[in-house]
Coordinates of C-alpha atoms and ligand atoms in Angstrom, one line a residue:
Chain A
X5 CA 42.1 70.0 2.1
X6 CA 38.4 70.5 2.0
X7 CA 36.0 69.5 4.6
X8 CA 33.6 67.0 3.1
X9 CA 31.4 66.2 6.2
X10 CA 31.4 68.6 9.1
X11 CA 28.9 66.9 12.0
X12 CA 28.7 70.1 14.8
X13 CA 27.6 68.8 18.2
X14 CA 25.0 66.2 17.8
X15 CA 22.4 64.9 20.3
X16 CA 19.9 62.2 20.0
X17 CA 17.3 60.8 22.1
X18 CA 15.4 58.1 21.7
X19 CA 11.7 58.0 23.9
X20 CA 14.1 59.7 26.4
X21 CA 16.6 57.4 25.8
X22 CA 19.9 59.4 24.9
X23 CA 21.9 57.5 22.3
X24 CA 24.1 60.0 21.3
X25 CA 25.0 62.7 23.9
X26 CA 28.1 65.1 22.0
X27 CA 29.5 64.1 18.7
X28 CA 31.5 66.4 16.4
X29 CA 33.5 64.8 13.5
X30 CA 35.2 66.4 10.5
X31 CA 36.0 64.3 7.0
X32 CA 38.7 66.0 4.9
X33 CA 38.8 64.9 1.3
X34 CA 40.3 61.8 0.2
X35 CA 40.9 60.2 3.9
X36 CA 39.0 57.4 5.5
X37 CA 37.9 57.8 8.9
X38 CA 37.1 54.9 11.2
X39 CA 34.4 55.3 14.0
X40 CA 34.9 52.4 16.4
X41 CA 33.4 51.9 20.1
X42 CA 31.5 49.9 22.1
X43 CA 28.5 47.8 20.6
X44 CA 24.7 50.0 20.7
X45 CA 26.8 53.1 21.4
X46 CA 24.8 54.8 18.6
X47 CA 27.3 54.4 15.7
X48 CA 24.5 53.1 13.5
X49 CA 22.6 56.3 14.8
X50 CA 25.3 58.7 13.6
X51 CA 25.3 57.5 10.4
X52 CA 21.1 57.4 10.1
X53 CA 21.9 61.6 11.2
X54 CA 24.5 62.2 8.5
X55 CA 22.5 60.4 5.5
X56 CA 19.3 62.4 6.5
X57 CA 17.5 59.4 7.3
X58 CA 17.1 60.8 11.0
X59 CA 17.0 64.2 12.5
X60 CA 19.1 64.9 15.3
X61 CA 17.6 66.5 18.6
X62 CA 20.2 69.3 18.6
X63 CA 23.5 69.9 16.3
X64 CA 24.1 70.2 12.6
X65 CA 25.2 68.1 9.8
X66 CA 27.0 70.3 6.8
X67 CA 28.4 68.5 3.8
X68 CA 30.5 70.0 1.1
X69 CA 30.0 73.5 3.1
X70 CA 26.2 73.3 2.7
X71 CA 23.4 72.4 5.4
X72 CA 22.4 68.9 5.2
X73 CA 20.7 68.5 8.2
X74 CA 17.7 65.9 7.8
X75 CA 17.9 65.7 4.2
X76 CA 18.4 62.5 2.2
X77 CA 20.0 62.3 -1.4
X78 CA 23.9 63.5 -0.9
X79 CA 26.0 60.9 0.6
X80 CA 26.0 56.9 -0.2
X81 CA 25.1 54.8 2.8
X82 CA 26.4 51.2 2.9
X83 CA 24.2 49.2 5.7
X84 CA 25.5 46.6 8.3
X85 CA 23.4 44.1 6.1
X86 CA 23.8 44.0 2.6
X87 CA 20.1 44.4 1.5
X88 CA 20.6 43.4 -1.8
X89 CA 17.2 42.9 -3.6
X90 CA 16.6 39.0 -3.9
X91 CA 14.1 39.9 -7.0
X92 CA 16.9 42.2 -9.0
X93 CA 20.4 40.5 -10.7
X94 CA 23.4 41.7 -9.3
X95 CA 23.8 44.3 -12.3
X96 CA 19.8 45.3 -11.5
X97 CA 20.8 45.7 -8.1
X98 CA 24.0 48.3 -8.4
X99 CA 22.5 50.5 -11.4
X100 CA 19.2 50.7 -9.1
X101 CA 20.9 53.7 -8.0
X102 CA 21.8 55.3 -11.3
X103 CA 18.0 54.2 -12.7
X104 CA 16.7 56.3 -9.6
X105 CA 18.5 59.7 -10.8
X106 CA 16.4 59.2 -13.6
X107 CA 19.0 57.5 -16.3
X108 CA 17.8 55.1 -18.9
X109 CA 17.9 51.5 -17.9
X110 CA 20.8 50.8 -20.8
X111 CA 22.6 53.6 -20.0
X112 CA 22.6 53.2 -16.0
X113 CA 23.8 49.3 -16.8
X114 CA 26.5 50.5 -18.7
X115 CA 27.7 53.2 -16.0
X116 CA 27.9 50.2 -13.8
X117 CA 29.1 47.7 -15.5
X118 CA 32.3 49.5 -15.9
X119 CA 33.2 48.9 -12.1
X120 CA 32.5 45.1 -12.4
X121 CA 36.3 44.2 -12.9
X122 CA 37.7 46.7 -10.4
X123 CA 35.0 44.8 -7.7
X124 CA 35.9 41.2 -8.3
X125 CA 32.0 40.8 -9.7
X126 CA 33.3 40.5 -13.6
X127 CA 30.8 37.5 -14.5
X128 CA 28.1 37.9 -12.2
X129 CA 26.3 40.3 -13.6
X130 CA 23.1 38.3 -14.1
X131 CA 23.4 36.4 -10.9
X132 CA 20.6 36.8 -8.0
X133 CA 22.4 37.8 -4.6
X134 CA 21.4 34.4 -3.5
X135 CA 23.8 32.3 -5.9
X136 CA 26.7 34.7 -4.5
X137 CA 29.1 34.3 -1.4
X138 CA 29.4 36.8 1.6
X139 CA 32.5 38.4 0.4
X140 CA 30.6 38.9 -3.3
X141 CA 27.1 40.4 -1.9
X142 CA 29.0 42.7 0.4
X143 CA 31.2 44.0 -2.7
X144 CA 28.1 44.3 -4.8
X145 CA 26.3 46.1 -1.7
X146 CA 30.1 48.3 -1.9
X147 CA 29.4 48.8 -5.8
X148 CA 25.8 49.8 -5.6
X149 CA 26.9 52.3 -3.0
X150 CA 29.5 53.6 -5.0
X151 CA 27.1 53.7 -8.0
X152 CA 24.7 56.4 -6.0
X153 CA 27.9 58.3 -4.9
X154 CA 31.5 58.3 -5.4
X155 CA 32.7 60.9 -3.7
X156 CA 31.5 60.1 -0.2
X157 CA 30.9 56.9 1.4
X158 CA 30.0 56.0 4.7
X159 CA 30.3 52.1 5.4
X160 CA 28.6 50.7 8.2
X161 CA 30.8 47.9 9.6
X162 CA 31.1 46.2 5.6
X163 CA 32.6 43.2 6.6
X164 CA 31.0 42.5 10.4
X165 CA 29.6 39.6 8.7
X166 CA 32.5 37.5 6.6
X167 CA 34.7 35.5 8.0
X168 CA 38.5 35.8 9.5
X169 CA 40.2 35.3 6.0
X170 CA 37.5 36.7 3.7
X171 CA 37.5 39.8 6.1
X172 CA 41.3 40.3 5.8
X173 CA 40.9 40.0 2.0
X174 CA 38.2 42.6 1.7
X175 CA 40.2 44.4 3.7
X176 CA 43.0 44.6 1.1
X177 CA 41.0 45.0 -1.2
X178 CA 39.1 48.0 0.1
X179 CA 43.0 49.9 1.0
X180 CA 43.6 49.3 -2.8
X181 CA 40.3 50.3 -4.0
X182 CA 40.5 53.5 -2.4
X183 CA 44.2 54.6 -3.6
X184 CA 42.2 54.1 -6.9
X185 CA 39.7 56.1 -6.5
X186 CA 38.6 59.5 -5.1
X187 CA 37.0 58.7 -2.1
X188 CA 36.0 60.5 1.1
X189 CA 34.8 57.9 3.4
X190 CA 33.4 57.4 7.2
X191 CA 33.9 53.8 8.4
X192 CA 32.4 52.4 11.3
X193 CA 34.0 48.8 12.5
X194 CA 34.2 46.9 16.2
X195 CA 38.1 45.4 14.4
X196 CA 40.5 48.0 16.3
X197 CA 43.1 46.5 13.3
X198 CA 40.5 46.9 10.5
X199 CA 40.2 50.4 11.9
X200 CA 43.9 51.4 12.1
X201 CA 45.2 49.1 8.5
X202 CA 42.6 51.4 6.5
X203 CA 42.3 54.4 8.2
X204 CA 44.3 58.0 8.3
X205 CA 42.2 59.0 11.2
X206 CA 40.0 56.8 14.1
X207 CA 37.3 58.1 16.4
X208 CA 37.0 56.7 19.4
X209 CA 33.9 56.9 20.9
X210 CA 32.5 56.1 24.6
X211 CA 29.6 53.5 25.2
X212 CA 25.6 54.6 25.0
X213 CA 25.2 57.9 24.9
X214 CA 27.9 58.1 22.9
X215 CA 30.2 60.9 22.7
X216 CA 33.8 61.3 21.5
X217 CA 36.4 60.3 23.8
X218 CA 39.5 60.2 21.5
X219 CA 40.9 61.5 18.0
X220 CA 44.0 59.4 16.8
X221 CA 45.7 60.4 13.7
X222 CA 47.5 57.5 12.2
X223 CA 50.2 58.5 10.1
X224 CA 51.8 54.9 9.2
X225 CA 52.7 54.9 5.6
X226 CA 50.1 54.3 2.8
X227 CA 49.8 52.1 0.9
X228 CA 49.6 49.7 3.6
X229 CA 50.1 46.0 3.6
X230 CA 49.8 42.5 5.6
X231 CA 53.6 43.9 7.3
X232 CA 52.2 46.5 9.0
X233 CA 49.4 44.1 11.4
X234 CA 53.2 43.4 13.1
X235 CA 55.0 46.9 12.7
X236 CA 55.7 48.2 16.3
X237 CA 54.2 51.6 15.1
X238 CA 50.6 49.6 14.2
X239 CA 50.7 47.7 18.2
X240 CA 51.5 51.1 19.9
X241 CA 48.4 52.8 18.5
X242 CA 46.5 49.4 19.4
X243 CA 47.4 49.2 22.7
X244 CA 46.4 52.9 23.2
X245 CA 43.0 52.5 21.7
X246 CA 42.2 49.4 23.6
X247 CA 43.0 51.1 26.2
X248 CA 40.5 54.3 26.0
X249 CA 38.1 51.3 25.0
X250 CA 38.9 50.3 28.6
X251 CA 39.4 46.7 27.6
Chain B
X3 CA 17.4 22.0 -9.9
X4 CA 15.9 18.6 -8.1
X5 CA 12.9 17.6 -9.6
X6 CA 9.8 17.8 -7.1
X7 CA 8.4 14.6 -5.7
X8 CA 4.9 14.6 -6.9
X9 CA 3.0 14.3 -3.5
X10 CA -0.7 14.2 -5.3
X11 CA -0.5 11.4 -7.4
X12 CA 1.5 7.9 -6.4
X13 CA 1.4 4.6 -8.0
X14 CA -0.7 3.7 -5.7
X15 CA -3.3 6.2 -5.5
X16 CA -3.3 6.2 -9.5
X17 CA -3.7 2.3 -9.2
X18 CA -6.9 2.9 -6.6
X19 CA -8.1 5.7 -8.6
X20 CA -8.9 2.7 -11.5
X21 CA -10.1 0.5 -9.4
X22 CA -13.2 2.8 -8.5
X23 CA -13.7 3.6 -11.8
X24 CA -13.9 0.2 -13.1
X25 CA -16.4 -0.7 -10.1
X26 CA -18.3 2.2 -10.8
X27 CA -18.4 1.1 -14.7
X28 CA -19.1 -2.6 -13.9
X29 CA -21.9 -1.3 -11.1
X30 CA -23.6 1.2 -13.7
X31 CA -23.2 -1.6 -16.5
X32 CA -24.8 -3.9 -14.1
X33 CA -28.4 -2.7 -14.5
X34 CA -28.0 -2.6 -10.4
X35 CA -28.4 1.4 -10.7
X36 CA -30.3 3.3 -12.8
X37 CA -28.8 5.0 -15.4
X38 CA -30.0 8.6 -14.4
X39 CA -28.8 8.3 -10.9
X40 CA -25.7 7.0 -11.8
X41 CA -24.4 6.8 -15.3
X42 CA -20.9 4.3 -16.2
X43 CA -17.6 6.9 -17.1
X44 CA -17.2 5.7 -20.2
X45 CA -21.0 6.7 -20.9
X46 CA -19.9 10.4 -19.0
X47 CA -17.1 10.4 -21.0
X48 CA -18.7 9.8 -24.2
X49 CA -21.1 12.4 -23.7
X50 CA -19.0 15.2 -23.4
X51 CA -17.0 13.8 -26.9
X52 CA -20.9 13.9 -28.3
X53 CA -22.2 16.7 -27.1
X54 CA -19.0 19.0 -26.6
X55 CA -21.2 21.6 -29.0
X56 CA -23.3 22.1 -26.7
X57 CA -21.1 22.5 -23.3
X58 CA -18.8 24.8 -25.5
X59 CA -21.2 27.2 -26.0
X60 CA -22.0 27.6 -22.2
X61 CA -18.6 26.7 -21.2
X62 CA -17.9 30.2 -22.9
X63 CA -20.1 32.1 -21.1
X64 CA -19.1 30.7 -17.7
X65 CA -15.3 31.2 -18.7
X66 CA -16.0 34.7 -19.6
X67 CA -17.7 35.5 -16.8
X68 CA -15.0 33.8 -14.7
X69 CA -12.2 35.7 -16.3
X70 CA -14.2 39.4 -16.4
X71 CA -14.5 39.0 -12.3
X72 CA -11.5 37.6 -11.9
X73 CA -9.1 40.5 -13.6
X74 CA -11.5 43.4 -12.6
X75 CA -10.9 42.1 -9.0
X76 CA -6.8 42.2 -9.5
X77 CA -6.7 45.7 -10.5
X78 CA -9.5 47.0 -7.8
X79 CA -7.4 44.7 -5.5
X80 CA -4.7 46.6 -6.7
X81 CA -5.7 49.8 -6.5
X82 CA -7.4 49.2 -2.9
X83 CA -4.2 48.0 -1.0
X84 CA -1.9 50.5 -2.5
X85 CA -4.0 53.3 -1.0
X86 CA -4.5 51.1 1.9
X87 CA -0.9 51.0 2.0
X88 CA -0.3 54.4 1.1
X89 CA -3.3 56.4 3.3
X90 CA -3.2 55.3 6.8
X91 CA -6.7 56.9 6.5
X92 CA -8.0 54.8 4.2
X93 CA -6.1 51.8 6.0
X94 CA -8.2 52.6 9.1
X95 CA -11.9 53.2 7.2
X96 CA -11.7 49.8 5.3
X97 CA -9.7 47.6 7.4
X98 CA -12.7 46.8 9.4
X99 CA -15.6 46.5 6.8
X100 CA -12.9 44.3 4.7
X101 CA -12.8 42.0 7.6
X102 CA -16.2 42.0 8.8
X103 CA -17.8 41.8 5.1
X104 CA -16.2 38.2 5.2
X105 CA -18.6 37.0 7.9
X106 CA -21.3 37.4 4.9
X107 CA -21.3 34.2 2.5
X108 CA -20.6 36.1 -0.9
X109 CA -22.9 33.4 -2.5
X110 CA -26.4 34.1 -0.7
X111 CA -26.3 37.7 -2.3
X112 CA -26.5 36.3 -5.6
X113 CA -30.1 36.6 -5.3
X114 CA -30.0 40.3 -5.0
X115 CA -27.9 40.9 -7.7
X116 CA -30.0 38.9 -9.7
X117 CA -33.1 40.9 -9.1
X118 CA -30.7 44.3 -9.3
X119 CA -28.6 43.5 -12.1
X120 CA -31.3 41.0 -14.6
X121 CA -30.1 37.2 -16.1
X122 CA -27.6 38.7 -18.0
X123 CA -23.8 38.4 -17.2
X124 CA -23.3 41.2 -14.8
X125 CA -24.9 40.1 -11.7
X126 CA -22.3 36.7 -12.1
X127 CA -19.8 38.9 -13.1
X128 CA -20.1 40.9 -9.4
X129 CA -20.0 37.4 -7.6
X130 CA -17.3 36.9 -9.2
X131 CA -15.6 40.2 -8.3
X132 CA -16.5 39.7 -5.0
X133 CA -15.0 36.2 -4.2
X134 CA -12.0 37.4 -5.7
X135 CA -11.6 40.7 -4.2
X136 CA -10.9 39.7 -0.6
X137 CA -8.1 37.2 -1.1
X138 CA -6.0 38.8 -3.4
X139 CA -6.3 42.2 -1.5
X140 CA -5.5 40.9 1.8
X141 CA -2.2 39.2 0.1
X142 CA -1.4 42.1 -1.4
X143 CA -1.7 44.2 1.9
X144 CA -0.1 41.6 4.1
X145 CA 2.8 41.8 1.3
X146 CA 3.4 45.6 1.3
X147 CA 2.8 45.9 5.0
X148 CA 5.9 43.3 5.8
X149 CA 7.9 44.9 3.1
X150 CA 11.9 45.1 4.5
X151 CA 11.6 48.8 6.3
X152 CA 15.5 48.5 6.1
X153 CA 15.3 47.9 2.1
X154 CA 12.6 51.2 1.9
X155 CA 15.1 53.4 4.0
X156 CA 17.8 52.6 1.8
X157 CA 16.0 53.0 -1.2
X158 CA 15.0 56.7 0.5
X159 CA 18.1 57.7 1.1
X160 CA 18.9 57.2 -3.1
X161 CA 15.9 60.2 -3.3
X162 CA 13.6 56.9 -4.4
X163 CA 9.8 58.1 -5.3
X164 CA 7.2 56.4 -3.6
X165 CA 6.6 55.1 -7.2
X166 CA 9.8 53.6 -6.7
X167 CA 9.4 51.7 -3.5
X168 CA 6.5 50.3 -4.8
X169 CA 8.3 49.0 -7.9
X170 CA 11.8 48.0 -7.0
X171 CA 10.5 46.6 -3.0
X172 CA 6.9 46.5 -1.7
X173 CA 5.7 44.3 -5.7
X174 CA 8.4 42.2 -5.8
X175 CA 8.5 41.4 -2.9
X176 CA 4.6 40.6 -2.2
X177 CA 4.5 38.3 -5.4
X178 CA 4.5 35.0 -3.8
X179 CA 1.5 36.3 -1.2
X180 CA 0.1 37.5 -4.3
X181 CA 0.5 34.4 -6.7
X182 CA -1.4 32.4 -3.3
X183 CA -4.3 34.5 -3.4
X184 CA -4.7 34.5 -6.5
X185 CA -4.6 30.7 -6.7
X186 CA -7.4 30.9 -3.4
X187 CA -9.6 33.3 -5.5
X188 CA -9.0 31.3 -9.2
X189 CA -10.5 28.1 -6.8
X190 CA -13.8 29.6 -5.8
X191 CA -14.1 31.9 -8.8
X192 CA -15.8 29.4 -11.3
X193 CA -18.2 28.0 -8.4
X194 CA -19.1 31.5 -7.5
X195 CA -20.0 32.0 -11.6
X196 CA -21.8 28.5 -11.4
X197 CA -23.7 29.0 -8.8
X198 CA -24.4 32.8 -9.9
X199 CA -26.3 30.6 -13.0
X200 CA -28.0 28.2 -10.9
X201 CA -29.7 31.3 -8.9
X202 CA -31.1 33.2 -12.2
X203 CA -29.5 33.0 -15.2
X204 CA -29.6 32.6 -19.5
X205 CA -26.5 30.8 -20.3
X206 CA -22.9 28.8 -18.7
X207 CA -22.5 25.8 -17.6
X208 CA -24.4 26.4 -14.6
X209 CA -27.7 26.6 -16.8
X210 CA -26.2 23.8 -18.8
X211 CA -26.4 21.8 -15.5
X212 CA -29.8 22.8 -14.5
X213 CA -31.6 21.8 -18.1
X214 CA -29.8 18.7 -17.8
X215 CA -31.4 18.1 -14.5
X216 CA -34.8 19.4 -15.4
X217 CA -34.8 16.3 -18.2
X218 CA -33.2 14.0 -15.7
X219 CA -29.7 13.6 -18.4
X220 CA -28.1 12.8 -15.1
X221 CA -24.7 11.9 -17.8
X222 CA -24.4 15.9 -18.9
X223 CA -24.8 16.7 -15.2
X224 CA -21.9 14.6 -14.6
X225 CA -20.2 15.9 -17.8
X226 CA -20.4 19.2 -16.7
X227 CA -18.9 18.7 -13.3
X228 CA -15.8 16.9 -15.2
X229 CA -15.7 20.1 -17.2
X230 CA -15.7 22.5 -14.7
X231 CA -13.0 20.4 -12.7
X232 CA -10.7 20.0 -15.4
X233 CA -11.6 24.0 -16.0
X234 CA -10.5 24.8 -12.3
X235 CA -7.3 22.6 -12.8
X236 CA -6.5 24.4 -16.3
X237 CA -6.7 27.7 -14.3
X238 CA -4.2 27.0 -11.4
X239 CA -1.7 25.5 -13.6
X240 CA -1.9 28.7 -15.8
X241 CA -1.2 30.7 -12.5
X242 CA 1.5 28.5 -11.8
X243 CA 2.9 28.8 -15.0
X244 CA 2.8 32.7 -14.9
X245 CA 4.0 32.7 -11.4
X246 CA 7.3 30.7 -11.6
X247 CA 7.8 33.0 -15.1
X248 CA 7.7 36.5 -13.3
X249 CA 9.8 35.5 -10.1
X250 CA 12.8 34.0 -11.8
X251 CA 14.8 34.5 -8.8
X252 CA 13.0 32.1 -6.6
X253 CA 14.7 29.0 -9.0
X254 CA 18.1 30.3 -7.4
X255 CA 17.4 30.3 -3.6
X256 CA 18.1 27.3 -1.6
X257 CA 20.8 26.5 -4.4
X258 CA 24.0 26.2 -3.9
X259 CA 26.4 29.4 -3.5
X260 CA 29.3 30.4 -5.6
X261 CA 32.7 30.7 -4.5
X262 CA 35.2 33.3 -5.5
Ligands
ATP19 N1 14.8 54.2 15.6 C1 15.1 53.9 16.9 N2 14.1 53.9 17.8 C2 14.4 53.7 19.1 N3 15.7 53.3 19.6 C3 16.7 53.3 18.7 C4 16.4 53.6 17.3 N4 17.6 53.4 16.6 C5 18.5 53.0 17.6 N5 18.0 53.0 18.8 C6 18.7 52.6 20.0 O1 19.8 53.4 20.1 C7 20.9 52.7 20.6 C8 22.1 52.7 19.6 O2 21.8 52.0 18.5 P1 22.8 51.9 17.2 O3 22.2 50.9 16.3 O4 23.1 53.3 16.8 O5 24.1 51.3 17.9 P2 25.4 50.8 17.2 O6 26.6 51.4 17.8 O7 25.3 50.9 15.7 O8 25.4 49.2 17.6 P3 26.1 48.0 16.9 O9 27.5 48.1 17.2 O10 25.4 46.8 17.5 O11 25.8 48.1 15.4 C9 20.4 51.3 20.9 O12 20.2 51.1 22.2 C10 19.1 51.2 20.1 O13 18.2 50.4 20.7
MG20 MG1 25.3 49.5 14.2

């Protein structure tokens, strides 16, 4: 398997605040990794590193073999919030991206209008993000991401904000989504269950400055449903990252 | 979508609204006033049905005036607070003279212009420009300056031209600033044109109102106030009209949500 994201030994500081003291990661193709640890550890941080949007003070960020350090423009980037634009329709909102590579307008909407079953937004196309529910804005926020690129994701806590049942539906939804398609994605969540139903490996990290303190493989079978929440295999790998987490 | 309650007009204030008009018609009627200090509505009103010939005529000039300041000032506006926006630079050379040029009442340089500029349009035209100006720029920066900074990085991370963020974030979303300052600078425009006459002037409804003064027709003095009033109030309702028509999204919010 290839390495899609290689992040060699980062550092950040903030006005000599250190955020993130040591981080290395590795994405292989086609597996979801799960960040998880401690709130204001510098998860969002890592993420700001990998898309570009942020330099970091020491360390390297290659994707796809090639040097990405500081540079914008390869990976998608889902946000804690969704930031849909209140001005643009749902379908404005997920072609922006494909409009921004330079596509005509017609030709972007049809690109994403292809995806509107397979995201549960089939009928909302000309609906502003106000008129539509949590679970809907953060699958349209998912979709837009997907739009500006499909082969790798990262998702900054996607469902922090929905509610118990919603959540556990998105969640679902997301597993089956990405047996779909061919995905590479980096997941950060503060659900130690979220992080173990979707993920094949979790990253455990250690509170502000933030550095790795644990790599857990999780080999229970995929696809994975509601069962596994219960299995004994799913509770032994909880009880082991709670307890790095030292909770 | 609810319907608005209309907060301006009640049956009440309607039903008052009559009542001085009748006693102004029964006090002018009277004889008690003269008739050139204070002519009966219906006699206002009658003269403006009369003599609309010769308020169109001026009316014109004023409205064109109006208009010429009023769009040259949106797109120097325009052009102003994007490279305010853009330059910090240029932020930090016109920031203060944009400020401090407010202290001056726009309306005592009129004179200048006049002498500058001649009795044609031109010197109105500039007051006109200048009233505007300042309120619709100030919207306009205040808009792009408190622009979602989360919204621009995202849009930066999809390789967005600054084009772009200007398009798809900081215009949207400083519309309704916009649409207000507009609204401020449609209000004072047509006095700023009016009074632009009175100083030194040809033509417009300003004029109009002077050589009706001069020949004591104190009822085309009135007339012309009720035409530039009902001008004003044409103006903002167009503005209203064209705002609620380019932010279609603003009918949705506070509306209900949709399940799944
Ligand atoms: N641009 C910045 N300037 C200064 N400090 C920052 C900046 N970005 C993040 N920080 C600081 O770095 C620390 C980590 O923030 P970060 O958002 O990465 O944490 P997080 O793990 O994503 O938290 P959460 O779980 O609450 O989302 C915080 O203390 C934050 O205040
Ligand atoms: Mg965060």
């Amino acid at each position: 398997m290839k390495n899609k994201i290689e992040v060699n030994e980062i550092k950040k500081s903030y006005n000599g605040l250190d955020t993130i003291e040591n981080i290395s990661l590795t994405l292989k193709e086609n597996r979801i990794v799960s960040i998880i640890g401690p709130s204001g550890c510098g998860k969002t941080t890592l993420f700001e590193i990998i898309s570009g949007l942020d330099r970091p003070d020491r360390g390297s960020v290659f994707i796809d073999g090639t040097d990405y350090t500081g540079r914008t423009g390869r990976v998608s980037y889902m946000r804690q919030k969704d930031l849909l634009f209140p001005w643009l329709t749902i379908l404005d909102n997920v072609s922006l991206p494909v409009l921004l590579k330079g596509e005509e307008k017609e030709s972007a909407r049809k690109k994403a209008l292809e995806f509107f079953d397979v995201f549960g937004l089939k009928g909302f196309e000309n609906y502003y993000p106000s008129q539509l529910s949590g679970g809907m804005k953060q699958r349209a926020a998912f979709l837009r991401s997907y739009m500006f690129s499909d082969d790798i994701m990262l998702l900054d806590e996607p469902f922090g904000g929905l509610d118990a049942i919603t959540r556990r539906k998105m969640q679902l939804w997301l597993q089956e989504l990405i047996n779909k398609f061919q995905s590479s994605i980096l997941f950060i969540t503060h659900s130690v269950d979220e992080a173990i139903f979707l993920s094949d490996e979790i990253y455990v990290l250690s509170k502000r400055p933030a550095k790795v303190i644990e790599v857990l493989e999780i080999k229970l079978k995929k696809p994975r449903d509601i069962s596994v929440f219960s299995s004994a295999g799913f509770i032994k790998i909880k009880e082991e990252i709670l307890s790095k987490l030292n909770i | 979508m609810k319907k608005k309650k209309n907060i301006v007009f009640n049956f009440y204030s309607v039903l008052f609204f009559i009542f001085i008009l009748t006693a102004w018609e029964i006090v002018s009627r009277a004889g008690s006033v003269p008739e050139y200090i204070l002519p009966a509505p219906t006699k206002i009103l009658l003269s403006v049905f009369i003599n609309f010939r010769l308020y169109w005529f001026d009316l014109a000039i004023t409205i064109i005036e109006t208009l010429s300041g009023f769009f040259i000032a949106i797109i120097l506006a325009f052009i102003t607070s994007v490279l305010m926006d853009s330059f910090k630079i240029v932020n930090k050379m016109i920031y203060p003279l944009l400020i401090t040029s407010q202290t001056i009442p726009i309306i005592t340089l009129a004179p200048l212009f006049i002498i500058w500029f001649g009795y044609g349009l031109l010197p109105k035209i500039i007051i006109v420009i200048l009233i505007c100006f300042f309120p619709i720029t100030v919207s306009l920066l205040s808009g792009f300056a408190n622009a979602d900074f989360e919204q621009i990085n995202l849009l930066k991370s999809m390789k967005a031209s600054k084009f772009h963020i200007y398009k798809y974030i900081k215009l949207p979303y400083s519309l309704p600033g916009f649409f207000s300052g507009l609204k401020i600078a449609a209000t004072y425009s047509i006095m700023g044109a009016t009074i632009g006459e009175w100083v030194g002037g040809k033509d417009g409804i300003g004029v109009f109102m002077l050589r009706a003064k001069h020949s004591f027709a104190t009822d085309k003095v009135f007339g012309a106030i009720l035409i530039i009033t009902i001008l004003s109030i044409l103006f903002i309702r167009l503005i209203d009209a064209i705002e609620k028509r380019s932010m279609p999204w603003k009918n949705f919010e506070k509306g209900e949500v949709l399940e799944e």
